[in-house]
Amino acid sequence: MIVVKDRTFEKFICYEDILERIAILAGNIDEDYKDRKPLFIAVLNGSFMFAADLLKEISLNCEISFIKVASYEEMESTGNVRQLIGLNENIFKRDVIIIEDIIDTGRTMLKILEEFKSLGANSIEVVTLFSKPGAVIIQEHLKYIGFELPEAFVLGYGLDYDGQGRNLKDLYKLKD
Ligand code: IMP
């Protein structure tokens, strides 16, 4: 068990199991894209570890780039506005594979998909290491899932709790 800030977390999925699953995902992607040169786009910050381990297992000719989704409260509105930053590649007619760490409500990914569709990509798929039940709202594009998690807060392997814990090698779950 570990304590991060004011919360206690217990080990949930160990690094070895994560790597084993990533190798399978990479094998599936290699097979599905064997005649294409996909453009991977990783969503920072959370996906940095996953993107690194996944790409090491991919044998295709491919490219990788990184984006961020800035989230801010809009004045006079209740919802969060999500703005995509850092997309420098031309994705017109490209086969795009978005790399995400975790999909919870799916709202972040909906925003990304909406924007990418308007830029004329040839195809768009999502590979996420973890998904929670809410991810069903984007299931049409969610082709590759590492682990389906229950509704719980997790930490480590790139995922943070209030900025901390991204460096942890294993995945931890909030102890209730
Ligand atoms: P969504 O828009 O609700 O799908 O949220 C996606 C983002 O929320 C992810 O990219 C993470 O940064 C963050 N997130 C969702 N669930 C967790 C969690 O259990 N631990 C840490 N971050 C999370």
PDB file of C-alpha atoms and ligand atoms in Angstrom:
ATOM      1  CA  MET A   1       0.000   0.000   0.000  1.00  0.00           C
ATOM      2  CA  ILE A   2       1.111   3.555  -0.632  1.00  0.00           C
ATOM      3  CA  VAL A   3      -0.008   6.993   0.477  1.00  0.00           C
ATOM      4  CA  VAL A   4      -0.172   9.823  -2.040  1.00  0.00           C
ATOM      5  CA  LYS A   5      -1.134  13.177  -0.580  1.00  0.00           C
ATOM      6  CA  ASP A   6      -4.074  12.388   1.714  1.00  0.00           C
ATOM      7  CA  ARG A   7      -5.163   9.089   0.159  1.00  0.00           C
ATOM      8  CA  THR A   8      -4.209   5.444   0.456  1.00  0.00           C
ATOM      9  CA  PHE A   9      -3.853   3.290  -2.635  1.00  0.00           C
ATOM     10  CA  GLU A  10      -3.376  -0.445  -3.053  1.00  0.00           C
ATOM     11  CA  LYS A  11      -1.606  -2.258  -5.870  1.00  0.00           C
ATOM     12  CA  PHE A  12      -4.040  -3.262  -8.582  1.00  0.00           C
ATOM     13  CA  ILE A  13      -2.225  -4.288 -11.792  1.00  0.00           C
ATOM     14  CA  CYS A  14       1.509  -4.915 -11.803  1.00  0.00           C
ATOM     15  CA  TYR A  15       3.916  -3.625 -14.434  1.00  0.00           C
ATOM     16  CA  GLU A  16       4.665  -7.104 -15.792  1.00  0.00           C
ATOM     17  CA  ASP A  17       0.964  -7.709 -16.495  1.00  0.00           C
ATOM     18  CA  ILE A  18       0.679  -4.291 -18.125  1.00  0.00           C
ATOM     19  CA  LEU A  19       3.631  -5.053 -20.424  1.00  0.00           C
ATOM     20  CA  GLU A  20       2.223  -8.439 -21.329  1.00  0.00           C
ATOM     21  CA  ARG A  21      -1.085  -6.879 -22.332  1.00  0.00           C
ATOM     22  CA  ILE A  22       0.653  -4.092 -24.276  1.00  0.00           C
ATOM     23  CA  ALA A  23       2.566  -6.668 -26.330  1.00  0.00           C
ATOM     24  CA  ILE A  24      -0.756  -8.245 -27.330  1.00  0.00           C
ATOM     25  CA  LEU A  25      -2.276  -4.881 -28.258  1.00  0.00           C
ATOM     26  CA  ALA A  26       0.818  -4.044 -30.335  1.00  0.00           C
ATOM     27  CA  GLY A  27       0.568  -7.395 -32.110  1.00  0.00           C
ATOM     28  CA  ASN A  28      -3.057  -6.686 -33.008  1.00  0.00           C
ATOM     29  CA  ILE A  29      -2.192  -3.224 -34.330  1.00  0.00           C
ATOM     30  CA  ASP A  30       0.752  -4.581 -36.361  1.00  0.00           C
ATOM     31  CA  GLU A  31      -1.577  -7.097 -37.960  1.00  0.00           C
ATOM     32  CA  ASP A  32      -4.427  -4.659 -38.669  1.00  0.00           C
ATOM     33  CA  TYR A  33      -2.170  -1.970 -40.176  1.00  0.00           C
ATOM     34  CA  LYS A  34       0.336  -4.128 -42.011  1.00  0.00           C
ATOM     35  CA  ASP A  35      -0.069  -2.350 -45.350  1.00  0.00           C
ATOM     36  CA  ARG A  36      -0.361   1.141 -43.907  1.00  0.00           C
ATOM     37  CA  LYS A  37       1.809   3.708 -42.183  1.00  0.00           C
ATOM     38  CA  PRO A  38      -0.259   4.911 -39.226  1.00  0.00           C
ATOM     39  CA  LEU A  39       0.219   8.158 -37.378  1.00  0.00           C
ATOM     40  CA  PHE A  40       0.025   7.572 -33.626  1.00  0.00           C
ATOM     41  CA  ILE A  41      -1.074  10.578 -31.608  1.00  0.00           C
ATOM     42  CA  ALA A  42      -0.607  10.259 -27.865  1.00  0.00           C
ATOM     43  CA  VAL A  43      -2.665  12.384 -25.503  1.00  0.00           C
ATOM     44  CA  LEU A  44      -0.428  13.910 -22.827  1.00  0.00           C
ATOM     45  CA  ASN A  45       0.195  13.915 -19.936  1.00  0.00           C
ATOM     46  CA  GLY A  46      -1.210  10.616 -18.766  1.00  0.00           C
ATOM     47  CA  SER A  47      -0.309   8.477 -21.778  1.00  0.00           C
ATOM     48  CA  PHE A  48       3.444   9.108 -21.793  1.00  0.00           C
ATOM     49  CA  MET A  49       4.410   5.765 -20.246  1.00  0.00           C
ATOM     50  CA  PHE A  50       1.897   3.753 -22.209  1.00  0.00           C
ATOM     51  CA  ALA A  51       2.900   5.424 -25.485  1.00  0.00           C
ATOM     52  CA  ALA A  52       6.575   4.636 -24.868  1.00  0.00           C
ATOM     53  CA  ASP A  53       5.992   0.985 -23.999  1.00  0.00           C
ATOM     54  CA  LEU A  54       3.455   0.469 -26.790  1.00  0.00           C
ATOM     55  CA  LEU A  55       5.608   1.987 -29.525  1.00  0.00           C
ATOM     56  CA  LYS A  56       8.586  -0.153 -28.522  1.00  0.00           C
ATOM     57  CA  GLU A  57       6.462  -3.199 -29.404  1.00  0.00           C
ATOM     58  CA  ILE A  58       5.158  -1.865 -32.738  1.00  0.00           C
ATOM     59  CA  SER A  59       7.100  -3.095 -35.771  1.00  0.00           C
ATOM     60  CA  LEU A  60       5.251  -1.103 -38.443  1.00  0.00           C
ATOM     61  CA  ASN A  61       6.597   1.870 -40.309  1.00  0.00           C
ATOM     62  CA  CYS A  62       4.866   4.584 -38.343  1.00  0.00           C
ATOM     63  CA  GLU A  63       5.044   8.069 -36.903  1.00  0.00           C
ATOM     64  CA  ILE A  64       4.186   9.396 -33.465  1.00  0.00           C
ATOM     65  CA  SER A  65       3.166  12.817 -32.283  1.00  0.00           C
ATOM     66  CA  PHE A  66       1.712  14.253 -29.082  1.00  0.00           C
ATOM     67  CA  ILE A  67      -1.216  16.472 -28.173  1.00  0.00           C
ATOM     68  CA  LYS A  68      -2.684  17.896 -25.012  1.00  0.00           C
ATOM     69  CA  VAL A  69      -6.242  18.671 -24.108  1.00  0.00           C
ATOM     70  CA  ALA A  70      -6.494  21.835 -22.105  1.00  0.00           C
ATOM     71  CA  SER A  71      -9.578  22.001 -19.964  1.00  0.00           C
ATOM     72  CA  TYR A  72     -10.943  25.223 -18.521  1.00  0.00           C
ATOM     73  CA  GLU A  73     -14.161  26.534 -17.066  1.00  0.00           C
ATOM     74  CA  GLU A  74     -15.932  28.884 -19.394  1.00  0.00           C
ATOM     75  CA  MET A  75     -17.436  31.969 -17.816  1.00  0.00           C
ATOM     76  CA  GLU A  76     -21.226  32.007 -17.643  1.00  0.00           C
ATOM     77  CA  SER A  77     -21.423  28.332 -18.484  1.00  0.00           C
ATOM     78  CA  THR A  78     -21.391  25.267 -16.345  1.00  0.00           C
ATOM     79  CA  GLY A  79     -19.591  22.817 -18.620  1.00  0.00           C
ATOM     80  CA  ASN A  80     -15.841  22.429 -19.028  1.00  0.00           C
ATOM     81  CA  VAL A  81     -14.442  23.561 -22.350  1.00  0.00           C
ATOM     82  CA  ARG A  82     -11.802  21.257 -23.776  1.00  0.00           C
ATOM     83  CA  GLN A  83      -9.342  22.648 -26.241  1.00  0.00           C
ATOM     84  CA  LEU A  84      -6.919  20.584 -28.250  1.00  0.00           C
ATOM     85  CA  ILE A  85      -3.372  21.896 -28.397  1.00  0.00           C
ATOM     86  CA  GLY A  86      -0.165  20.861 -30.121  1.00  0.00           C
ATOM     87  CA  LEU A  87      -1.420  19.111 -33.242  1.00  0.00           C
ATOM     88  CA  ASN A  88       1.246  20.064 -35.786  1.00  0.00           C
ATOM     89  CA  GLU A  89       0.863  17.146 -38.189  1.00  0.00           C
ATOM     90  CA  ASN A  90      -1.386  17.233 -41.181  1.00  0.00           C
ATOM     91  CA  ILE A  91      -3.786  14.362 -40.552  1.00  0.00           C
ATOM     92  CA  PHE A  92      -5.649  14.696 -43.871  1.00  0.00           C
ATOM     93  CA  LYS A  93      -5.990  11.200 -45.377  1.00  0.00           C
ATOM     94  CA  ARG A  94      -3.827   9.687 -42.610  1.00  0.00           C
ATOM     95  CA  ASP A  95      -4.625   6.547 -40.639  1.00  0.00           C
ATOM     96  CA  VAL A  96      -4.645   7.950 -37.140  1.00  0.00           C
ATOM     97  CA  ILE A  97      -4.373   5.896 -33.956  1.00  0.00           C
ATOM     98  CA  ILE A  98      -4.997   7.944 -30.828  1.00  0.00           C
ATOM     99  CA  ILE A  99      -3.159   6.704 -27.736  1.00  0.00           C
ATOM    100  CA  GLU A 100      -4.935   7.400 -24.443  1.00  0.00           C
ATOM    101  CA  ASP A 101      -4.152   6.282 -20.902  1.00  0.00           C
ATOM    102  CA  ILE A 102      -7.691   5.953 -19.590  1.00  0.00           C
ATOM    103  CA  ILE A 103     -11.204   6.678 -20.772  1.00  0.00           C
ATOM    104  CA  ASP A 104     -13.612   7.518 -18.003  1.00  0.00           C
ATOM    105  CA  THR A 105     -16.705   9.449 -19.136  1.00  0.00           C
ATOM    106  CA  GLY A 106     -15.387   9.498 -22.712  1.00  0.00           C
ATOM    107  CA  ARG A 107     -15.924  13.245 -23.007  1.00  0.00           C
ATOM    108  CA  THR A 108     -12.269  14.078 -23.637  1.00  0.00           C
ATOM    109  CA  MET A 109     -12.063  11.511 -26.416  1.00  0.00           C
ATOM    110  CA  LEU A 110     -15.344  12.689 -27.960  1.00  0.00           C
ATOM    111  CA  LYS A 111     -13.852  16.144 -28.295  1.00  0.00           C
ATOM    112  CA  ILE A 112     -10.664  14.793 -29.881  1.00  0.00           C
ATOM    113  CA  LEU A 113     -12.595  12.567 -32.291  1.00  0.00           C
ATOM    114  CA  GLU A 114     -14.869  15.437 -33.316  1.00  0.00           C
ATOM    115  CA  GLU A 115     -11.881  17.636 -34.119  1.00  0.00           C
ATOM    116  CA  PHE A 116      -9.960  14.918 -35.965  1.00  0.00           C
ATOM    117  CA  LYS A 117     -12.965  13.994 -38.077  1.00  0.00           C
ATOM    118  CA  SER A 118     -13.253  17.592 -39.244  1.00  0.00           C
ATOM    119  CA  LEU A 119      -9.605  17.466 -40.410  1.00  0.00           C
ATOM    120  CA  GLY A 120     -10.268  14.678 -42.893  1.00  0.00           C
ATOM    121  CA  ALA A 121      -8.333  11.708 -41.517  1.00  0.00           C
ATOM    122  CA  ASN A 122      -8.690   8.537 -43.595  1.00  0.00           C
ATOM    123  CA  SER A 123      -9.377   6.478 -40.479  1.00  0.00           C
ATOM    124  CA  ILE A 124      -9.374   7.100 -36.738  1.00  0.00           C
ATOM    125  CA  GLU A 125      -9.062   4.425 -34.067  1.00  0.00           C
ATOM    126  CA  VAL A 126      -8.369   4.698 -30.363  1.00  0.00           C
ATOM    127  CA  VAL A 127      -6.060   2.555 -28.280  1.00  0.00           C
ATOM    128  CA  THR A 128      -6.531   3.028 -24.559  1.00  0.00           C
ATOM    129  CA  LEU A 129      -4.725   1.133 -21.852  1.00  0.00           C
ATOM    130  CA  PHE A 130      -7.609   1.411 -19.397  1.00  0.00           C
ATOM    131  CA  SER A 131     -11.311   2.034 -19.795  1.00  0.00           C
ATOM    132  CA  LYS A 132     -14.123   2.550 -17.327  1.00  0.00           C
ATOM    133  CA  PRO A 133     -17.793   1.752 -17.965  1.00  0.00           C
ATOM    134  CA  GLY A 134     -18.541   5.261 -19.366  1.00  0.00           C
ATOM    135  CA  ALA A 135     -16.274   4.590 -22.350  1.00  0.00           C
ATOM    136  CA  VAL A 136     -19.221   2.987 -24.156  1.00  0.00           C
ATOM    137  CA  ILE A 137     -20.139   6.399 -25.560  1.00  0.00           C
ATOM    138  CA  ILE A 138     -17.173   6.197 -27.943  1.00  0.00           C
ATOM    139  CA  GLN A 139     -17.192   2.453 -28.549  1.00  0.00           C
ATOM    140  CA  GLU A 140     -17.472   2.890 -32.314  1.00  0.00           C
ATOM    141  CA  HIS A 141     -13.843   4.083 -32.360  1.00  0.00           C
ATOM    142  CA  LEU A 142     -12.553   2.169 -29.363  1.00  0.00           C
ATOM    143  CA  LYS A 143     -10.897  -0.743 -31.084  1.00  0.00           C
ATOM    144  CA  TYR A 144      -8.060  -1.533 -28.703  1.00  0.00           C
ATOM    145  CA  ILE A 145      -8.541  -1.706 -24.924  1.00  0.00           C
ATOM    146  CA  GLY A 146      -5.888  -2.934 -22.511  1.00  0.00           C
ATOM    147  CA  PHE A 147      -7.918  -3.438 -19.356  1.00  0.00           C
ATOM    148  CA  GLU A 148     -11.581  -2.764 -18.606  1.00  0.00           C
ATOM    149  CA  LEU A 149     -11.735  -1.360 -15.096  1.00  0.00           C
ATOM    150  CA  PRO A 150     -14.638  -0.962 -12.726  1.00  0.00           C
ATOM    151  CA  GLU A 151     -15.727   2.501 -11.616  1.00  0.00           C
ATOM    152  CA  ALA A 152     -12.756   3.297  -9.354  1.00  0.00           C
ATOM    153  CA  PHE A 153     -10.020   5.883  -9.131  1.00  0.00           C
ATOM    154  CA  VAL A 154      -6.634   4.562 -10.226  1.00  0.00           C
ATOM    155  CA  LEU A 155      -3.129   5.937 -10.055  1.00  0.00           C
ATOM    156  CA  GLY A 156       0.330   5.209 -11.439  1.00  0.00           C
ATOM    157  CA  TYR A 157       1.817   4.183 -14.773  1.00  0.00           C
ATOM    158  CA  GLY A 158       1.350   7.744 -16.016  1.00  0.00           C
ATOM    159  CA  LEU A 159      -1.921   8.460 -14.215  1.00  0.00           C
ATOM    160  CA  ASP A 160      -1.932  11.059 -11.477  1.00  0.00           C
ATOM    161  CA  TYR A 161      -3.760  12.107  -8.368  1.00  0.00           C
ATOM    162  CA  ASP A 162      -3.595  15.889  -8.248  1.00  0.00           C
ATOM    163  CA  GLY A 163      -0.315  15.891 -10.146  1.00  0.00           C
ATOM    164  CA  GLN A 164       1.376  13.126  -8.172  1.00  0.00           C
ATOM    165  CA  GLY A 165       1.969   9.441  -8.716  1.00  0.00           C
ATOM    166  CA  ARG A 166       2.613   9.408 -12.469  1.00  0.00           C
ATOM    167  CA  ASN A 167       6.038   7.880 -11.904  1.00  0.00           C
ATOM    168  CA  LEU A 168       4.730   4.728 -10.233  1.00  0.00           C
ATOM    169  CA  LYS A 169       5.495   1.671 -12.315  1.00  0.00           C
ATOM    170  CA  ASP A 170       2.433  -0.355 -11.325  1.00  0.00           C
ATOM    171  CA  LEU A 171      -1.232   0.653 -11.341  1.00  0.00           C
ATOM    172  CA  TYR A 172      -2.824   1.382  -7.948  1.00  0.00           C
ATOM    173  CA  LYS A 173      -6.447   1.688  -6.910  1.00  0.00           C
ATOM    174  CA  LEU A 174      -7.915   4.027  -4.324  1.00  0.00           C
ATOM    175  CA  LYS A 175      -8.555   2.113  -1.147  1.00  0.00           C
ATOM    176  CA  ASP A 176     -12.022   2.834   0.189  1.00  0.00           C
TER     177      ASP A 176
HETATM  178  P1  IMP B   1     -12.901  11.465 -19.475  1.00  0.00           P
HETATM  179  O1  IMP B   1     -13.014  12.698 -20.329  1.00  0.00           O
HETATM  180  O2  IMP B   1     -13.900  11.451 -18.361  1.00  0.00           O
HETATM  181  O3  IMP B   1     -12.939  10.187 -20.279  1.00  0.00           O
HETATM  182  O4  IMP B   1     -11.538  11.577 -18.705  1.00  0.00           O
HETATM  183  C1  IMP B   1     -10.342  11.244 -19.258  1.00  0.00           C
HETATM  184  C2  IMP B   1      -9.182  11.802 -18.455  1.00  0.00           C
HETATM  185  O5  IMP B   1      -9.459  11.912 -17.050  1.00  0.00           O
HETATM  186  C3  IMP B   1      -8.018  10.846 -18.562  1.00  0.00           C
HETATM  187  O6  IMP B   1      -7.223  11.150 -19.675  1.00  0.00           O
HETATM  188  C4  IMP B   1      -7.301  11.047 -17.248  1.00  0.00           C
HETATM  189  O7  IMP B   1      -6.373  12.089 -17.362  1.00  0.00           O
HETATM  190  C5  IMP B   1      -8.387  11.443 -16.265  1.00  0.00           C
HETATM  191  N1  IMP B   1      -8.812  10.281 -15.449  1.00  0.00           N
HETATM  192  C6  IMP B   1      -9.969   9.592 -15.556  1.00  0.00           C
HETATM  193  N2  IMP B   1     -10.048   8.605 -14.642  1.00  0.00           N
HETATM  194  C7  IMP B   1      -8.896   8.658 -13.936  1.00  0.00           C
HETATM  195  C8  IMP B   1      -8.362   7.869 -12.842  1.00  0.00           C
HETATM  196  O8  IMP B   1      -8.968   6.906 -12.332  1.00  0.00           O
HETATM  197  N3  IMP B   1      -7.133   8.219 -12.387  1.00  0.00           N
HETATM  198  C9  IMP B   1      -6.421   9.266 -12.916  1.00  0.00           C
HETATM  199  N4  IMP B   1      -6.876  10.013 -13.929  1.00  0.00           N
HETATM  200  C10 IMP B   1      -8.102   9.725 -14.448  1.00  0.00           C
END
